Each structure stands twice: as C-alpha cells, then as structure tokens.
Short mmCIF file of C-alpha atoms in Angstrom, two decimals:
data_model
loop_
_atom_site.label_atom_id
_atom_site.label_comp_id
_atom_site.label_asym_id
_atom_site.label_seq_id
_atom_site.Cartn_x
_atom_site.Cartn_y
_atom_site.Cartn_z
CA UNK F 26 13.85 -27.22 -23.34
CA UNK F 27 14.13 -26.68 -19.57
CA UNK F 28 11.83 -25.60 -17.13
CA UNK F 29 12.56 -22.10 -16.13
CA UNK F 30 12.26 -19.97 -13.01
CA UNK F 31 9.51 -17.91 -15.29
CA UNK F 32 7.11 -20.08 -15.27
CA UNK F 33 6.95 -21.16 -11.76
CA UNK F 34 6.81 -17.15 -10.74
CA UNK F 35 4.15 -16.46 -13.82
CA UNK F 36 1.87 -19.26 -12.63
CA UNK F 37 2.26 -17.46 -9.04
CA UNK F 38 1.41 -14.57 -10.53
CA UNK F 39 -2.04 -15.64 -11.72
CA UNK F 40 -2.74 -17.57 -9.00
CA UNK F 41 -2.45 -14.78 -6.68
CA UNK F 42 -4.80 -12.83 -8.69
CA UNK F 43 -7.15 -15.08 -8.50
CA UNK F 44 -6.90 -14.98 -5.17
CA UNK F 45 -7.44 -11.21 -4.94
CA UNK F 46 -10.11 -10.92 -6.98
CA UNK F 47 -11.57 -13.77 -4.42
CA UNK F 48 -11.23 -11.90 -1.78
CA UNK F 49 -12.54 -8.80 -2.79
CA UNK F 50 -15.79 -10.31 -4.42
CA UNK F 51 -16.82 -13.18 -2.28
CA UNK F 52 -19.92 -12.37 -0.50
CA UNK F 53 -19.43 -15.76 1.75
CA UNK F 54 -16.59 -15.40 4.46
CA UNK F 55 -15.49 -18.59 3.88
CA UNK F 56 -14.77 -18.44 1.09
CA UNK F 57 -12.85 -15.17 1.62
CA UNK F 58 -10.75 -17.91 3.91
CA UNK F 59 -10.14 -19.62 1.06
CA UNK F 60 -9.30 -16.90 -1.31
CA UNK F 61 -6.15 -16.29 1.28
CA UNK F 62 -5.17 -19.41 1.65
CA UNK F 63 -4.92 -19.35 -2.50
CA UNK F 64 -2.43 -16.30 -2.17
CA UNK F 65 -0.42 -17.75 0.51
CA UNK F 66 0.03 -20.47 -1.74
CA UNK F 67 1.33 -18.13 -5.02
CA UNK F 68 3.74 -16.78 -1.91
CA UNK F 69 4.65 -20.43 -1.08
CA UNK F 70 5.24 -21.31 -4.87
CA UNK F 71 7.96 -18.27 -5.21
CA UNK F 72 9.30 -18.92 -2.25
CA UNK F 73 10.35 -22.92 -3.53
CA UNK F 74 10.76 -21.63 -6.76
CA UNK F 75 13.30 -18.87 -5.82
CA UNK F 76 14.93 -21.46 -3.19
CA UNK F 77 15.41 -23.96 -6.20
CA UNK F 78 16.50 -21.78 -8.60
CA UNK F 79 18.38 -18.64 -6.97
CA UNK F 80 19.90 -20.47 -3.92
CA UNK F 81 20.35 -24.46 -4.44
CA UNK F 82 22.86 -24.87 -1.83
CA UNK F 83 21.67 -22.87 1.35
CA UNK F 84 17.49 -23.67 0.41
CA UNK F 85 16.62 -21.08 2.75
CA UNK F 86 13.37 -20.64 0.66
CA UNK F 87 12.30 -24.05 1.61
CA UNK F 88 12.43 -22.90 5.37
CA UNK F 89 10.63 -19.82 4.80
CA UNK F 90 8.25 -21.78 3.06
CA UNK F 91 7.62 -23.87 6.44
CA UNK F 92 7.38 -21.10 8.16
CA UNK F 93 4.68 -19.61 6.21
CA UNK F 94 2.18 -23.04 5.95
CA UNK F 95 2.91 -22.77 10.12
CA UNK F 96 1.46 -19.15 10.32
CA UNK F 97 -1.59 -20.05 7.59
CA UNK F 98 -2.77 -22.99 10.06
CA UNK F 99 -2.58 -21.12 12.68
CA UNK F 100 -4.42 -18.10 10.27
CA UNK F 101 -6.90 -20.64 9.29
CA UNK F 102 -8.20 -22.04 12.73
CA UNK F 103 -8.25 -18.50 14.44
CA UNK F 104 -9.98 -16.84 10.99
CA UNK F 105 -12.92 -20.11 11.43
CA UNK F 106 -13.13 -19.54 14.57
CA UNK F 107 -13.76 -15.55 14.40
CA UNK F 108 -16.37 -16.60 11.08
CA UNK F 109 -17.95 -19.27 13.73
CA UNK F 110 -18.49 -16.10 16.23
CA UNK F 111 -19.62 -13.64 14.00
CA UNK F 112 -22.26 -16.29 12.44
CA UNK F 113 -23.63 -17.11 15.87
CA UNK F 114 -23.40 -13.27 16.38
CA UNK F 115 -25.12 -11.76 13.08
CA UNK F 116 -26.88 -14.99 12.00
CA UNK F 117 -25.73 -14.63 8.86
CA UNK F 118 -22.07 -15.46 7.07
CA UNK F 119 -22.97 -12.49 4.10
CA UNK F 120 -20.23 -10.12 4.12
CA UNK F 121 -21.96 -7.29 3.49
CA UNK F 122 -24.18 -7.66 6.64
CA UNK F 123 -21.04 -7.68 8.79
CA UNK F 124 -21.03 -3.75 8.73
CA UNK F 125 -20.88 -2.95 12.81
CA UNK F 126 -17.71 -1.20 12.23
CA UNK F 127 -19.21 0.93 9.12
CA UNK F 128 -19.06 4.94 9.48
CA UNK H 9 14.09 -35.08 -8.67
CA UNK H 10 16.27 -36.96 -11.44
CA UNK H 11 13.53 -37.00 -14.07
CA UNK H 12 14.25 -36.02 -17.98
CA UNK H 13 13.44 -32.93 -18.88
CA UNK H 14 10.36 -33.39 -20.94
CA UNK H 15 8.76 -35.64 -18.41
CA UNK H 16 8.62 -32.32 -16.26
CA UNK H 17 7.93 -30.15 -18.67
CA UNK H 18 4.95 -32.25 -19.59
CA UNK H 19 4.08 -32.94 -15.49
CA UNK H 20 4.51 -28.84 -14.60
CA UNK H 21 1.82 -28.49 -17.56
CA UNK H 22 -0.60 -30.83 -16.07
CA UNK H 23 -0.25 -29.72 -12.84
CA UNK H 24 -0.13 -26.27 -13.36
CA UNK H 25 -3.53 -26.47 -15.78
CA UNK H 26 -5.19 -28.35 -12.35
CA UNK H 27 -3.57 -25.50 -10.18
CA UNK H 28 -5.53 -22.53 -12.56
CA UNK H 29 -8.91 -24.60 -12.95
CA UNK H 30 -9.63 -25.62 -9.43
CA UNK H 31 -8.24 -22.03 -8.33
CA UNK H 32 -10.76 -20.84 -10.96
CA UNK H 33 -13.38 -23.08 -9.38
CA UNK H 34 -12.88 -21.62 -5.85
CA UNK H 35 -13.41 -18.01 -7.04
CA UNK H 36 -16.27 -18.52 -9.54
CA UNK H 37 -18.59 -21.69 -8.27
CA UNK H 38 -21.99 -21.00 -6.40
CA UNK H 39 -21.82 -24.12 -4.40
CA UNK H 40 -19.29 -23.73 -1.62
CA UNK H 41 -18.86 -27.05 -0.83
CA UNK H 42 -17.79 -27.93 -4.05
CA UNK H 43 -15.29 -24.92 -3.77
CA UNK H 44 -13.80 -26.24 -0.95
CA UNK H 45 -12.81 -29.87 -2.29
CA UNK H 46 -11.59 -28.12 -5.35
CA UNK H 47 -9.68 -25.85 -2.75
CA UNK H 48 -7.83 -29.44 -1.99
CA UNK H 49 -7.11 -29.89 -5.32
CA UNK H 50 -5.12 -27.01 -5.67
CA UNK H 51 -2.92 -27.61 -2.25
CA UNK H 52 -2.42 -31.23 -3.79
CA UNK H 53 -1.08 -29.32 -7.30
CA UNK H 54 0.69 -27.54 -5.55
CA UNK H 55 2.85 -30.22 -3.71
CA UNK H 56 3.53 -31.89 -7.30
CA UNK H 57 5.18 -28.65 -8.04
CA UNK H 58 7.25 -28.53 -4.81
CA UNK H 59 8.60 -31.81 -6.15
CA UNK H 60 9.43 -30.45 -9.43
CA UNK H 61 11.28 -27.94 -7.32
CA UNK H 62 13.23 -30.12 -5.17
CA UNK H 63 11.43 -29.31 -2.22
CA UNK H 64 10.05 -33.02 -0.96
CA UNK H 65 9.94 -32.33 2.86
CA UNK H 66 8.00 -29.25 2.21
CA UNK H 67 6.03 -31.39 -0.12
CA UNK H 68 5.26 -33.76 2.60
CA UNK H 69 4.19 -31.17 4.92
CA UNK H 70 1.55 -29.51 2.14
CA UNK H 71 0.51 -31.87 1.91
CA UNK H 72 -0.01 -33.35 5.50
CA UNK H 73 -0.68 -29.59 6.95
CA UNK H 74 -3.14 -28.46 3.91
CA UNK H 75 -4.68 -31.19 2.65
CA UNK H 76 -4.91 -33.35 5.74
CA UNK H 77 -5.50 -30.21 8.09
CA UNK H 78 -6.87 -26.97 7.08
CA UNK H 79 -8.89 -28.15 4.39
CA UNK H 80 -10.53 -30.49 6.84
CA UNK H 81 -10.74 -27.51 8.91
CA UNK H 82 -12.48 -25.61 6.33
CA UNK H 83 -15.26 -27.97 5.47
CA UNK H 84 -15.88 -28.15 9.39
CA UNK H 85 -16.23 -24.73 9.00
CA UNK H 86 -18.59 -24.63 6.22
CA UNK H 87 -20.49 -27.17 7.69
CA UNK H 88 -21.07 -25.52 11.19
CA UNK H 89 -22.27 -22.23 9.33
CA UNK H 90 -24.13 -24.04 7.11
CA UNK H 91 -27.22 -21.91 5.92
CA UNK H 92 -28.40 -22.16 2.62
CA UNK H 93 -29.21 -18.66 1.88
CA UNK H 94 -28.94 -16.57 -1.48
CA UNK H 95 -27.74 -13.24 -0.34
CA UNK H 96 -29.44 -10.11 -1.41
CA UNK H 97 -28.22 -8.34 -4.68
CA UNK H 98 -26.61 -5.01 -3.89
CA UNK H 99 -26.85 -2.50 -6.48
CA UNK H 100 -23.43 -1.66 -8.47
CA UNK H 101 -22.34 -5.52 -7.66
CA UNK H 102 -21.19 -5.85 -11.04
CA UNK H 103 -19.21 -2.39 -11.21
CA UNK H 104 -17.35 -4.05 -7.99
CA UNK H 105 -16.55 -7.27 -9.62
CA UNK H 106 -15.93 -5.57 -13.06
CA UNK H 107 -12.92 -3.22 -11.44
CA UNK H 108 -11.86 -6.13 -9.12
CA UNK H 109 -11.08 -7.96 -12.65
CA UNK H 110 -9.65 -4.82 -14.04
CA UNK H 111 -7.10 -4.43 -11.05
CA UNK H 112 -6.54 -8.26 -10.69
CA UNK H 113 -5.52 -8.23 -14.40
CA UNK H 114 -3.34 -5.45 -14.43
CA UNK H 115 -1.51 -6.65 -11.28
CA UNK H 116 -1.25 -9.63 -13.44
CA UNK H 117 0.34 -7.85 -16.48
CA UNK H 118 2.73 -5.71 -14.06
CA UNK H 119 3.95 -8.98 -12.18
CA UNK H 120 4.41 -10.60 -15.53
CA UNK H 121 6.36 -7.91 -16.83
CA UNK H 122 8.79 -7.87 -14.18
CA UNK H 123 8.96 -11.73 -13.86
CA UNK H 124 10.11 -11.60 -17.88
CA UNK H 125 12.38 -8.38 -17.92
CA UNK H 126 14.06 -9.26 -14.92
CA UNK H 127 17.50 -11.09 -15.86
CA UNK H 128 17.41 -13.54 -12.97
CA UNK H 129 20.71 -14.14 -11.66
CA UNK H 130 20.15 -17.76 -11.72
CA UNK H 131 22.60 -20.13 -9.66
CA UNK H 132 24.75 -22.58 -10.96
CA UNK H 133 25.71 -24.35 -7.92
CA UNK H 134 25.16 -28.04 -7.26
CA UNK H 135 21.33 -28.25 -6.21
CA UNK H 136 20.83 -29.49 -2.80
CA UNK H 137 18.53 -32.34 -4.14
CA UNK H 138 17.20 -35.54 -1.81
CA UNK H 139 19.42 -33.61 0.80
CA UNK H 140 17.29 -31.10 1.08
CA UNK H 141 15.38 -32.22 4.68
CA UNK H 142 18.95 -32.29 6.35
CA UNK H 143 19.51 -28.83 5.42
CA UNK H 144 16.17 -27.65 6.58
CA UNK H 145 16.66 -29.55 9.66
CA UNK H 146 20.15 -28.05 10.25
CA UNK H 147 18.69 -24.56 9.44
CA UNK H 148 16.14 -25.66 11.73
CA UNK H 149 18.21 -25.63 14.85
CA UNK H 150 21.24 -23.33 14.06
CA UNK H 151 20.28 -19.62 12.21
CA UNK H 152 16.55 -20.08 12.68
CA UNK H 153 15.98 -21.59 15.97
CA UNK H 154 14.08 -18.59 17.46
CA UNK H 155 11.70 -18.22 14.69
CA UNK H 156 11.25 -22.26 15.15
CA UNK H 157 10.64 -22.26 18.71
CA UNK H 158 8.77 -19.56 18.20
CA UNK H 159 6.26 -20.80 15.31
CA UNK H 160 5.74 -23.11 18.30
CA UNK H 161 4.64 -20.74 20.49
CA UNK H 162 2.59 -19.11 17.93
CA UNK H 163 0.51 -22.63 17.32
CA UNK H 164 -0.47 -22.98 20.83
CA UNK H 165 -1.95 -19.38 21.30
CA UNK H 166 -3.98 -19.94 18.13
CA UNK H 167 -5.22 -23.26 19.00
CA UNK H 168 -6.05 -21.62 22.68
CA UNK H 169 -7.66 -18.73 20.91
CA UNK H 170 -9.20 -20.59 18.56
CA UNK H 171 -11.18 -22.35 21.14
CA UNK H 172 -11.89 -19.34 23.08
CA UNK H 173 -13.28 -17.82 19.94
CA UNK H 174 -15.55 -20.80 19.08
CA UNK H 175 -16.77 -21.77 22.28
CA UNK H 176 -20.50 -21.50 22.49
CA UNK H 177 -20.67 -18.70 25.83
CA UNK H 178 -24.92 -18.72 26.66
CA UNK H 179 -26.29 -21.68 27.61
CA UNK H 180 -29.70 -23.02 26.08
CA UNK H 181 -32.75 -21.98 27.98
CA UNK H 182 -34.72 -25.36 27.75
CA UNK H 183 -33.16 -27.70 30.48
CA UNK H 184 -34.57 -31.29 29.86
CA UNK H 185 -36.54 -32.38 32.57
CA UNK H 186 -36.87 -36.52 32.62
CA UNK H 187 -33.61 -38.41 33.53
CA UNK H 188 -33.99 -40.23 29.76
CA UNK H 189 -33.78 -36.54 27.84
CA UNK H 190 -31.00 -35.36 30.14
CA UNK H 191 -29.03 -38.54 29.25
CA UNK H 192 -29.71 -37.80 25.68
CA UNK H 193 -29.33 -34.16 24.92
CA UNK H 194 -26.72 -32.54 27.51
CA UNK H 195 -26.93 -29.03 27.32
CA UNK H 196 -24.16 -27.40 26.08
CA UNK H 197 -22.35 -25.25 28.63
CA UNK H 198 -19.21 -23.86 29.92
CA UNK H 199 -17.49 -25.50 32.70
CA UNK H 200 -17.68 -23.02 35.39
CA UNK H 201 -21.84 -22.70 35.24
CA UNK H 202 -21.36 -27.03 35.04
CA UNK H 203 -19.40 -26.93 38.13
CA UNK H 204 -21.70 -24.77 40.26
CA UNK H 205 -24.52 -26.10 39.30
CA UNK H 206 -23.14 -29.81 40.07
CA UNK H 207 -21.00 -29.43 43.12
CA UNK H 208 -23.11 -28.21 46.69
CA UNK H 209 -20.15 -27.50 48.84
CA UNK H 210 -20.04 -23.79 46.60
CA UNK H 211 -23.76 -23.23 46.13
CA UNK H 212 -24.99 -21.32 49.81
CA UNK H 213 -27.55 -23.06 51.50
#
C-alpha cells in the first residue's frame, strides 16, 4: 500500500476548515492571524502534493509553494503590525469592538 | 526520499494526527499562548510532510521562514498586546459558531468528494527527487524571474510598512526630569521631534 495523492489533498481539506471556522469565530485578532496562516498552509500542502504527484519532472508546485510562504511573511508582519495599531488605537484586541467601519 | 513504503505510510500517519491536533488546539484553546506554540507544531508537521513529498528545499525554508520567523513574530505579537481580558458574551454566539461548524463541515464533505471522484491523472515520470533545489533554482532565474525579483520587492515594502504601522506616533507626556531618570527611561519618540528638540541651529532663538 502506497501513499496516495488523496490523502495529502483530504488532510488539506480539513485543515483548511479548521482554519475557516478559526477565522470566523475567534474573538482575539491574533488568533484570526493564526487561523490564516493554518489555510495558507492546507494551500501550501496541495501545492507540494500536486507538484509531487501530478508534475515530478518540472516541480513547478514547489516554486509556487515558495512563493506563497514569501507573501504569508510578508502577510504576517504587516497583519501584526495593523493588530499592534488598532490595539494602541481601541485598547482592546476583541474583534467585535473593532466596529468603526459598521453601518 | 528513498524510504519503504510502510515506513511512510506509518510517518504521514503520525504526522498528519500532530498536523489535526495542534490545528485543533489553535482553533479551540482559551489560552493563546499556548495556541501559538501549538501553531509551531503544525508548521513543523507540516515540513515532515514536504519531505514525504520530495520537497526538501521547501522543507528547509518552512521551516526556517515559519518556525524560525513568523511564529516568533507571532508570540511578539501576542506579547505586545498582551491584556488578559475575557471578552463580553454576545448574544447568539453559539448560533455563529454552530453555522460556522455547519459550513466548515460541508465545505469539508464537498472538497472530499471531489478529492475522491476525481480520477487524478497521476504522472508516471521519473520524480525529480534530491534534485529538486536545482530545479527550483533554475526555475528561479529563467520562467519565474519577475515574480522572484519581485517577491523581493514585495518583502521590503512590508517590512517598511510594517514599521510604519507599528511605530509608536505620540510621545509620552511625562519627560523625566533628573539626569539619572533620563538615563534610565528615554522617552520613546520619533526622530524628527528627537532632532528638534536636540539640535539648536533649527530651533529660533
């Protein structure tokens, strides 16, 4: 028994509903940080998952994949910083208090 | 990676069990802190399966760039917004997190479904293996060199926005007033203010 492309992508799968439902329910926005970085991390898994399995010579997934943990640093110092303004701003890192933009 | 098959069968289980209880442990613990290491364990999971997968340069960087960086970055985050405070209870919380479930599950079903009806036109070429940094590299700087350059470009205007966004922009009100305190406890201030205030050529007379 081999392992197969299935599980990899299933194992995505859950992990990046876990991340959603993260996101949607944290009331701290840090961790709502951290509920992204979960789902960029299913996307990563695909991506080396379809790279291995799909496209062995060219690995283009792998590069993606690069690509994708450059734009989540750079995702995850701006979004800190932005959380670090807000907090000094509001006094408060509850996501339900940060309703300024709230019709 | 040239291991049998049940030795990765058996290593994918174990890592992807720590991958789905540490994810679980971000979502669900109260204590954040405690969510963030276990936010490390999952990026570390995660780089065991981009070994399974061939992928050991983008291993590497996981695990240099998410473990070594952001997570750092995200406990320096929790610790300069550190207020232990229980949030209010909204009314209808549990109706949110109830349908939150409901959607996250059926997403899950849906993906599952596809990932298992889809016949997968799996490739049976020769796998790139322990070569697989040279072709990245050569991807690197032939078909994708403008993305690369860039994801370079991109770094530097977060890490300049990034510090524009953080930077502390009133200064404190109390100015120490014995040469001891000032030594001490600097007041924290942008440079311009510093300037002024230091230099007398610019200040009128």
């Amino acid at each position: 028994m081999e392992l197969q492309l299935q599980y990899f992508l299933l194992l995505a799968a859950f992990l990046f509903c876990i991340g959603i439902y993260g996101l949607i329910t944290s009331r701290n926005a840090i961790r709502v940080l951290m509920s992204i970085e979960l789902m960029l991390n299913a996307v990563n898994l695909n991506l080396m998952a379809f790279s291995n399995y799909l496209d062995p010579e060219n690995i283009k997934g792998q590069v993606f994949t690069v690509f994708v943990i450059t734009v989540a640093a750079a995702e995850a110092a701006v979004g800190l910083a932005i959380v670090l303004a807000i907090y000094r701003n509001r006094d408060t890192v509850d996501m339900e208090q940060f309703n300024l933009l709230k019709w | 990676m040239d291991l049998a098959h049940g030795v990765q069968l058996v290593s994918f289980g174990i890592l992807a069990a720590i991958a789905i209880v540490a994810a679980l442990g971000v979502v669900l613990l109260q204590n954040i802190v405690y969510s963030a290491f276990l936010l490390g364990g999952v990026f570390a999971s995660m780089a065991g399966m981009y070994l399974l997968l061939n992928g050991d340069f983008v291993a590497a960087a996981q695990l240099i760039i998410y473990v070594g960086a952001v997570n750092v970055l995200i406990l320096f985050g929790i610790m300069l917004v550190n207020k232990q405070q229980d949030f209010p209870a909204i009314k209808g919380m549990w109706i949110r997190k109830g349908a939150t479930a409901l959607v996250g599950a059926g997403l899950l079903v849906l993906l599952a479904g596809t990932i298992v009806t889809t016949p997968w036109a799996i490739s049976t070429a020769t796998p790139t293996g322990d070569g697989s940094t040279l072709k990245i590299g050569e991807h690197f700087f032939s078909d994708f060199l403008l993305p690369f350059e860039l994801a370079s470009v991109l770094l530097l205007i977060a890490m300049v926005g990034a510090i524009v966004l953080a930077r502390r922009e009133f200064v404190p009100e109390d100015t120490p007033t014995t040469e001891e305190e000032l030594a001490f406890k600097l007041p924290e201030r942008p440079r311009e203010t510093a300037a002024i205030a230091g230099g007398s050529q610019t200040s009128p007379e």
